[in-house]
PDB file of C-alpha atoms in Angstrom:
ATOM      1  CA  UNK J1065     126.387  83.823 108.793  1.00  0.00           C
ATOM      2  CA  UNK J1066     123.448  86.558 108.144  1.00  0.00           C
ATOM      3  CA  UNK J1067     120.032  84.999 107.437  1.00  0.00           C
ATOM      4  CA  UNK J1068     117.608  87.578 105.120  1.00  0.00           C
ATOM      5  CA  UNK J1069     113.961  86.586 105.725  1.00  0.00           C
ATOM      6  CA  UNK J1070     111.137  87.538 103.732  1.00  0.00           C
ATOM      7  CA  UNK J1071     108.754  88.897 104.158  1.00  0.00           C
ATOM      8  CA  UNK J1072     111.489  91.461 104.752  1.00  0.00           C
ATOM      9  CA  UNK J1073     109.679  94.479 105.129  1.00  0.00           C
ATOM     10  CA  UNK J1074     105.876  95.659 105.148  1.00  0.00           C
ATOM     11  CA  UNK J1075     106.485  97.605 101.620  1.00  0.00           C
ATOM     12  CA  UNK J1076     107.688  93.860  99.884  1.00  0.00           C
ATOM     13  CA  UNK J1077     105.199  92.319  96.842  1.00  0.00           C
ATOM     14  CA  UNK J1078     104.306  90.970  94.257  1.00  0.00           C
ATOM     15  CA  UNK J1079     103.697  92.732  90.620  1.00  0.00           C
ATOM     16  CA  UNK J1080     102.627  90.658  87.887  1.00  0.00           C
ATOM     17  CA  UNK J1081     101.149  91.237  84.232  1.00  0.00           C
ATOM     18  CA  UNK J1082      98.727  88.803  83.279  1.00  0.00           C
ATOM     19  CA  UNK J1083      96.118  87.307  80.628  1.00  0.00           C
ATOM     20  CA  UNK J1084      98.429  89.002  77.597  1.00  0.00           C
ATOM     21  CA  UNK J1085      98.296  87.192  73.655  1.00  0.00           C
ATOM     22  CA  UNK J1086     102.545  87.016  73.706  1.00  0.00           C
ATOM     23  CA  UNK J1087     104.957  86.248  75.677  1.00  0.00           C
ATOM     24  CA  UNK J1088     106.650  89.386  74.813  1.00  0.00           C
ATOM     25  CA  UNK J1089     103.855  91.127  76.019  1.00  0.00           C
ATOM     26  CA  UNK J1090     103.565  89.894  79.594  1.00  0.00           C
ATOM     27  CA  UNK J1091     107.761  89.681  79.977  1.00  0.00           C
ATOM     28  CA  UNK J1092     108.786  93.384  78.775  1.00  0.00           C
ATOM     29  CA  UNK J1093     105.928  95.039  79.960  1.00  0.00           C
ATOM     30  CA  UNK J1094     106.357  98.467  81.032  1.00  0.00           C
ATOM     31  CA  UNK J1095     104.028  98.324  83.991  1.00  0.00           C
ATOM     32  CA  UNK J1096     102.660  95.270  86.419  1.00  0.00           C
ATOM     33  CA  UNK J1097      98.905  95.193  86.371  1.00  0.00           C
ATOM     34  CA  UNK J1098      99.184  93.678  90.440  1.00  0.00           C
ATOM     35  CA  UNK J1099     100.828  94.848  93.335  1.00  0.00           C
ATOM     36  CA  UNK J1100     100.078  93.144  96.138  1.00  0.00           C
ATOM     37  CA  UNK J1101     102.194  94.771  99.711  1.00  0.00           C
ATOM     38  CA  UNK J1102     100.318  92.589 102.242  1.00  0.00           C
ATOM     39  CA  UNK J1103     100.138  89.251 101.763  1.00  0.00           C
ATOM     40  CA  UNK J1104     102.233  86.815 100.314  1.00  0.00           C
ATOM     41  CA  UNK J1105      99.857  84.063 100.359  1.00  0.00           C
ATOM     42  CA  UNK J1106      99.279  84.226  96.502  1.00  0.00           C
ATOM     43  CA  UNK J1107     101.820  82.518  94.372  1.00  0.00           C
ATOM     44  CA  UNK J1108     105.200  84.426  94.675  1.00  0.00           C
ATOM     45  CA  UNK J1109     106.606  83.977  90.771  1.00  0.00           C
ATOM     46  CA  UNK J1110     105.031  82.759  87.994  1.00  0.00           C
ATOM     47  CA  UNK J1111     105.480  81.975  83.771  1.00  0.00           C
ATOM     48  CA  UNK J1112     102.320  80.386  82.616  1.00  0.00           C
ATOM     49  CA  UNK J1113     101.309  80.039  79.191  1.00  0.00           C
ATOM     50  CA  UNK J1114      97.679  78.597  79.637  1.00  0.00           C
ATOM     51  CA  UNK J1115      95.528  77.788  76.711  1.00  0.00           C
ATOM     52  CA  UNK J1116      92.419  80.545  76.795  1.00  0.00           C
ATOM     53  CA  UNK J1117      88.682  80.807  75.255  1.00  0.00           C
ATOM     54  CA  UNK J1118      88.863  80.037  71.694  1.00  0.00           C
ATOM     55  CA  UNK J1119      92.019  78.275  71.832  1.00  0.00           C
ATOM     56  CA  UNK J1120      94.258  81.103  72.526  1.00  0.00           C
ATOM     57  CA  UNK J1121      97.104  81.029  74.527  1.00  0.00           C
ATOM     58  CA  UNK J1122      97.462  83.578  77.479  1.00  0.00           C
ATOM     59  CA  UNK J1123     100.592  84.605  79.149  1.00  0.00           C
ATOM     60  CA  UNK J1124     101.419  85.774  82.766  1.00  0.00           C
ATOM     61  CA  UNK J1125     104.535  86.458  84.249  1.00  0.00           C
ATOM     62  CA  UNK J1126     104.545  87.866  88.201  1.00  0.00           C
ATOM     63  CA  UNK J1127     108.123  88.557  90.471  1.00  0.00           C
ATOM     64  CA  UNK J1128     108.469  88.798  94.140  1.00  0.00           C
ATOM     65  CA  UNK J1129     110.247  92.137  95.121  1.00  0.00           C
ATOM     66  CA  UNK J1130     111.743  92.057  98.840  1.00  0.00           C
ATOM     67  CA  UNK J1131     113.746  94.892 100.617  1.00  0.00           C
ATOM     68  CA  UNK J1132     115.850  94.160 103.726  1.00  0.00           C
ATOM     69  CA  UNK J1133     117.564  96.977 105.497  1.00  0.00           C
ATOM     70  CA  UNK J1134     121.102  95.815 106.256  1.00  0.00           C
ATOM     71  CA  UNK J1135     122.229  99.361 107.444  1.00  0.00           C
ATOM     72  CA  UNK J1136     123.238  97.581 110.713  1.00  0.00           C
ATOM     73  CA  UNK J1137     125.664  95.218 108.838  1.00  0.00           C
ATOM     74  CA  UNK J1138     129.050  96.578 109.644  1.00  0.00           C
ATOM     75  CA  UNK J1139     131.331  93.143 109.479  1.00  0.00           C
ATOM     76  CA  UNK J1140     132.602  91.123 106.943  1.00  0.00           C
ATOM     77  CA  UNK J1141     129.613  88.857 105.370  1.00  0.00           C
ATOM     78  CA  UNK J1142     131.368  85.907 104.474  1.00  0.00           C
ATOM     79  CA  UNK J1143     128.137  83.522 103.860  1.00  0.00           C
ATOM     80  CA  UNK J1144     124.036  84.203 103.638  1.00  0.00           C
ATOM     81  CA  UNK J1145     121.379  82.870 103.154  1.00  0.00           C
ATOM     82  CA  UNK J1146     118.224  84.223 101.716  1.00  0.00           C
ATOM     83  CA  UNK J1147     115.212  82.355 103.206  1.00  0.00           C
ATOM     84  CA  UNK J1148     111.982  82.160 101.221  1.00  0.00           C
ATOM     85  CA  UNK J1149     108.796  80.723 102.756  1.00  0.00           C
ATOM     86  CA  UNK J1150     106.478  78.413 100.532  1.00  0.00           C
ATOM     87  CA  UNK J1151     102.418  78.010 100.475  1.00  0.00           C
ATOM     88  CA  UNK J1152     100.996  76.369  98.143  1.00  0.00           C
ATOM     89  CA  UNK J1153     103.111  75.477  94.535  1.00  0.00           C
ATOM     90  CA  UNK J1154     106.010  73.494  93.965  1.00  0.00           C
ATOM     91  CA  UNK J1155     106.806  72.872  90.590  1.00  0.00           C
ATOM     92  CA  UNK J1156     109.245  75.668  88.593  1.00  0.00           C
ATOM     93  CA  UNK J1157     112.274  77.175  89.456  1.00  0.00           C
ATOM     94  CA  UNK J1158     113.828  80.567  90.624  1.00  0.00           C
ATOM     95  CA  UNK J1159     115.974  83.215  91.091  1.00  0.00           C
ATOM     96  CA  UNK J1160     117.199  85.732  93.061  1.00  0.00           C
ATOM     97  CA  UNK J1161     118.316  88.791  91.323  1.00  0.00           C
ATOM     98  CA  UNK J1162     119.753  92.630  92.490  1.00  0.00           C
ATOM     99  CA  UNK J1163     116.651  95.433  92.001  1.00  0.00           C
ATOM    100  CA  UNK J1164     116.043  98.861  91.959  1.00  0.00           C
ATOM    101  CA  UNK J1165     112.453  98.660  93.063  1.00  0.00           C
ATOM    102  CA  UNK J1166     110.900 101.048  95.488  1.00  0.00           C
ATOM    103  CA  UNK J1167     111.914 103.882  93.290  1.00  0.00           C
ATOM    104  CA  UNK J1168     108.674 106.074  94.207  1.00  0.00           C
ATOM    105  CA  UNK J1169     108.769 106.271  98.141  1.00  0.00           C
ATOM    106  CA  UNK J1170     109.258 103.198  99.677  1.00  0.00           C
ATOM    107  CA  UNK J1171     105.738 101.724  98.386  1.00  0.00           C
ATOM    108  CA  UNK J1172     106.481  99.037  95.559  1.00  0.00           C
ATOM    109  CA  UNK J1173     104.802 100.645  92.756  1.00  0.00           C
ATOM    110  CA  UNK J1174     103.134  98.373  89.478  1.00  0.00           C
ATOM    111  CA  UNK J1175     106.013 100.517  87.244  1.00  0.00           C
ATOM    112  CA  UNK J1176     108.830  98.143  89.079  1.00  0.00           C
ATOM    113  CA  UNK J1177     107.942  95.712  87.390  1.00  0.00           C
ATOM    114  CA  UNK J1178     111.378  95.580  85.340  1.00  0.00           C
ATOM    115  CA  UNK J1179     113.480  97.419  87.926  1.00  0.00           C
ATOM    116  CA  UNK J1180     115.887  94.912  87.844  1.00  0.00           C
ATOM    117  CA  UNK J1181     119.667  95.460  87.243  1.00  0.00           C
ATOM    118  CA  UNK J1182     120.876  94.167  84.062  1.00  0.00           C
ATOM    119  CA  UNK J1183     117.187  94.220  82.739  1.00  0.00           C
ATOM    120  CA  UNK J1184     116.695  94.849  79.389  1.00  0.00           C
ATOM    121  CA  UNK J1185     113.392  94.111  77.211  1.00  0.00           C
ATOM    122  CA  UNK J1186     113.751  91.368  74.928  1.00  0.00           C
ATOM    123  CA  UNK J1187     116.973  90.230  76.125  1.00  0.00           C
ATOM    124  CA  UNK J1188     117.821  87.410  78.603  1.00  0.00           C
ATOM    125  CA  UNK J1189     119.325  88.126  82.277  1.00  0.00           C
ATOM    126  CA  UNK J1190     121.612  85.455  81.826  1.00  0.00           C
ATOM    127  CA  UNK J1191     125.285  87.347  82.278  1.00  0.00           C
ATOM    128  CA  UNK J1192     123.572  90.656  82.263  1.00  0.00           C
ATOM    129  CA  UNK J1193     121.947  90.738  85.820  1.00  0.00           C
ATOM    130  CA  UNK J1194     123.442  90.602  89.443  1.00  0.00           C
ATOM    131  CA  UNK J1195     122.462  87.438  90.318  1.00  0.00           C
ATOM    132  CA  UNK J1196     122.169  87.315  94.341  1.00  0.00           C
ATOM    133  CA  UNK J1197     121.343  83.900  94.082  1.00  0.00           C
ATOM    134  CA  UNK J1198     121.732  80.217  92.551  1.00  0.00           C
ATOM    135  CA  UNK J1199     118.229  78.875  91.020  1.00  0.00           C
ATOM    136  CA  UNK J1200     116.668  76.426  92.707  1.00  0.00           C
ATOM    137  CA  UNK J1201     114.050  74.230  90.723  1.00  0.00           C
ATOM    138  CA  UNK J1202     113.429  71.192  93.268  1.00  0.00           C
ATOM    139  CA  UNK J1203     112.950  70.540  96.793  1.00  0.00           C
ATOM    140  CA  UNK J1204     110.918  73.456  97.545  1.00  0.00           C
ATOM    141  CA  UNK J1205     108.768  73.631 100.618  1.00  0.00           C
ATOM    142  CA  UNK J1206     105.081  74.434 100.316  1.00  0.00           C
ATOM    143  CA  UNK J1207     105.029  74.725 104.347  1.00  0.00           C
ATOM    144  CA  UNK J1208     108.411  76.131 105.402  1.00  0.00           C
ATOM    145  CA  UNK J1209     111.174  78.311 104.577  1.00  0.00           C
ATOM    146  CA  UNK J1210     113.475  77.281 101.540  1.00  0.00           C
ATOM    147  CA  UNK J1211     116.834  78.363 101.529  1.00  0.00           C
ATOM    148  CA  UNK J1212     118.682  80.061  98.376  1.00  0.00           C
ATOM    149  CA  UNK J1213     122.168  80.330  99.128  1.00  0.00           C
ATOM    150  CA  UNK J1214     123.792  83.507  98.532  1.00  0.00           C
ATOM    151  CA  UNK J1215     125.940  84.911  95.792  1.00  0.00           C
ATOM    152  CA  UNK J1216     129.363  86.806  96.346  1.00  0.00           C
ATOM    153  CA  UNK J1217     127.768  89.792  94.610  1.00  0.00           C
ATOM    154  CA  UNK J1218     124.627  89.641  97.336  1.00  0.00           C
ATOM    155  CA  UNK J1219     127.328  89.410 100.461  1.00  0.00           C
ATOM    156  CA  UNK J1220     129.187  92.550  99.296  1.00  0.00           C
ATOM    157  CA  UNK J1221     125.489  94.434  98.885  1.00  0.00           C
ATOM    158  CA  UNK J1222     124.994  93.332 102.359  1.00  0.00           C
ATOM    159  CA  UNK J1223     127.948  94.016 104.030  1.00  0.00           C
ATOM    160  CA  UNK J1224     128.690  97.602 101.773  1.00  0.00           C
ATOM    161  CA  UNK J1225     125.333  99.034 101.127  1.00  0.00           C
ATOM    162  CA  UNK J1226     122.660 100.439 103.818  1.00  0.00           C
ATOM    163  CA  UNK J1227     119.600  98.303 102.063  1.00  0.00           C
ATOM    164  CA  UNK J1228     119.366  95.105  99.312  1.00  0.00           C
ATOM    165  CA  UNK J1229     116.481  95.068  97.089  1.00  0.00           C
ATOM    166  CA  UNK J1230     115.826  91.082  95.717  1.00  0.00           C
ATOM    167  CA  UNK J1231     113.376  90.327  92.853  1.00  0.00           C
ATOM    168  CA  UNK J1232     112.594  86.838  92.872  1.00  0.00           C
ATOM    169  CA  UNK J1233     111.964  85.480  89.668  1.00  0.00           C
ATOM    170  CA  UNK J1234     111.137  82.087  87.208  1.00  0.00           C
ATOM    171  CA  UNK J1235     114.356  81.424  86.112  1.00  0.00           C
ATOM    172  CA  UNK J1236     113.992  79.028  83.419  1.00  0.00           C
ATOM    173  CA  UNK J1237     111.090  81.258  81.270  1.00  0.00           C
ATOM    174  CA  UNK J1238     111.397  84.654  82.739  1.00  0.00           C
ATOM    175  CA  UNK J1239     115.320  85.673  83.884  1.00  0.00           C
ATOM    176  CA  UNK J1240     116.336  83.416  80.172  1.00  0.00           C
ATOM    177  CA  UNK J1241     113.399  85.200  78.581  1.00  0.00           C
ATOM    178  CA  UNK J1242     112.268  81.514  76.447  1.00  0.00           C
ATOM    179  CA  UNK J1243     108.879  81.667  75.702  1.00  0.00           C
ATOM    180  CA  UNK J1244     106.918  78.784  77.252  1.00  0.00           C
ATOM    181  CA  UNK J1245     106.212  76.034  74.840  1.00  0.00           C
ATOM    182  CA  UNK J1246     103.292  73.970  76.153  1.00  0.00           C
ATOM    183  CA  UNK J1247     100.074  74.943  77.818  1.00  0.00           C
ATOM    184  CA  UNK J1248     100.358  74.888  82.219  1.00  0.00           C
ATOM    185  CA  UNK J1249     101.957  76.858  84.741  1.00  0.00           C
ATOM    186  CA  UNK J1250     105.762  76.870  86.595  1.00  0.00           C
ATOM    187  CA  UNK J1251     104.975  78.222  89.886  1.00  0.00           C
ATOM    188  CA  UNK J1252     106.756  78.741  93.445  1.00  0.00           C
TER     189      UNK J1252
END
């Protein structure tokens, strides 16, 4: 059984829009307004629709990118498991979905944002992304390492390809792209 870890590698983080008037806005943006490469202390993926100044509502969405070299993987990978370790929130749910991240260099750059396969804005993920994962919406660890268990498609990356990019995301606002309906937060 191969294990992926994350961090995975020094170059893996977080890029999130945030404070925008619609949901639209925050999901489909072109461009994160956060990257953070060094420390995955701050919440890994987030929806939040959070009620502003004047009454507003305020939108945020943020997804975990992770890159794991599996050029050494030269057998058959007949189970994984990716391995996620939680700080601080546990309420929410995620994903693990196939990227294309990294695509300038191998710094994770804010325009990654939506470098997910099968991503398309406006339109939900649901049967149109390479899901390398089940979601997972309860029992998550703040103060060890939750385990996602693997897809077939994520195996065959693993076993056929020389690296495996993973965006983690909210699955129940951001990969079905439903706006939130009440003010709060889903975090992991």
């Amino acid at each position: 059984m191969a294990d992926l870890y994350t961090p995975g590698n020094t170059s893996d983080g977080i890029i999130g829009i945030f404070n925008q008037s619609t949901w639209a806005a925050a999901r489909d943006s072109a461009s994160g307004t956060v990257s953070s490469s060094t420390s995955f202390t701050n919440t890994m993926t987030n929806t939040a629709k959070l009620l502003g100044r004047g009454g507003g509502f305020r939108f945020n969405v943020a997804r975990s990118f992770f890159f794991f070299d599996t050029s050494g993987i030269t057998g058959n990978v007949s189970s994984a498991t990716l391995k996620i370790y939680g700080f601080s929130q546990d309420n929410g749910s995620i994903i693990a979905v196939k990227s294309n991240a990294f695509s300038v260099g191998s710094t994770l750059q804010p325009a990654d944002f939506n470098n997910i396969v099968g991503y398309s804005a406006g339109a939900s993920l649901n049967g149109n992304a390479t899901d390398y994962s089940t979601s997972i919406a309860s029992g998550w660890s703040t103060s060890g390492y939750n385990d996602l268990a693997s897809t077939a498609d994520l195996r065959a990356d693993m076993q056929n390809d020389d690296e495996v990019i993973i965006c983690v995301m909210d699955f129940v606002h951001d990969y079905k792209n439903i706006t939130p309906s009440s003010s709060g937060a889903n975090f992991k």
